[in-house]
């Protein structure tokens, strides 16, 4: 560029600076505020979102832990929920749990004061993030893994021994001719019955809402498969010390989930109505030869299943709500 050209450029540049200096500063200042504002939004909103997810997960876990103690001990339910929230990263004093008036639900609220970075420029030094969760417990409406025995609808007493399968010489009047308490779940015959004792019925069994769920009884004494199946269940408890009805490991094969039915006083292979589920801790398979009888102690059990507005025989499920 010629010296004259250089001089002209300088002159133009200088006149631009002289004339526009103030405006440029304003534009740059405005742009900086805007950029920092956006940065504040992006970074701080990210931090707040991260904390919200964390608190929400902690509230869910705490509500589910607490609800397992219901409908019994409210204090224990609250304590369990708060301890669970704290073990999930919530600080002491920032978790509140309460059992709702129905006695079957618990609400857990978690909170945290989150310090902010860029948003300080806009005048926000911190923000309180909260999350809450409600969990309810109710009678289980449906489940998989049911044992092929039926017990008749009644008020079960915790720890009492009940007969799940009768022997021919000790048959209750509850069971009609040819029936010994066995059910045909998903098929008929001894081998299907044996599979169902050993592994539980693999399809889902559900109490009907408007149309009742009908289950067929499995007539016959079937001593052989009963003894084989029950002994395999009892031997399957490898827990140390061995499980008992008042202290057992969740998922122990000695726990039987048993369909509750309206009646067993039917003749031969007949349909009976499923009214709910009860859980029994397998005590014994008693009797010799054909005189085989299965007994279990009634226990409370939290199953993985839907919760329904049905008869509560002690097998319960939990549900999380927002
Ligand atoms: Zn066990």
mmCIF file of C-alpha atoms and ligand atoms in Angstrom, residues 234 236-244 247-249 251-255 281, ligand 1:
data_model
loop_
_atom_site.group_PDB
_atom_site.id
_atom_site.type_symbol
_atom_site.label_atom_id
_atom_site.label_comp_id
_atom_site.label_asym_id
_atom_site.label_seq_id
_atom_site.Cartn_x
_atom_site.Cartn_y
_atom_site.Cartn_z
ATOM 1 C CA UNK A 234 -36.532 -76.769 51.851
ATOM 2 C CA UNK A 236 -32.851 -74.789 48.549
ATOM 3 C CA UNK A 237 -32.497 -72.577 51.614
ATOM 4 C CA UNK A 238 -28.720 -72.370 51.802
ATOM 5 C CA UNK A 239 -28.801 -69.313 54.042
ATOM 6 C CA UNK A 240 -26.701 -69.327 57.203
ATOM 7 C CA UNK A 241 -28.152 -69.409 59.753
ATOM 8 C CA UNK A 242 -31.103 -71.270 58.276
ATOM 9 C CA UNK A 243 -34.181 -69.146 57.661
ATOM 10 C CA UNK A 244 -37.112 -69.313 60.054
ATOM 11 C CA UNK A 247 -36.228 -64.204 60.249
ATOM 12 C CA UNK A 248 -35.729 -65.091 56.609
ATOM 13 C CA UNK A 249 -33.854 -63.788 53.599
ATOM 14 C CA UNK A 251 -36.256 -64.630 47.963
ATOM 15 C CA UNK A 252 -35.683 -67.733 50.122
ATOM 16 C CA UNK A 253 -37.171 -70.831 48.404
ATOM 17 C CA UNK A 254 -38.853 -71.785 51.683
ATOM 18 C CA UNK A 255 -41.276 -68.877 51.221
ATOM 19 C CA UNK A 281 -42.872 -70.166 55.352
HETATM 20 ZN ZN1 LIG B 1 -33.455 -69.243 53.395
#
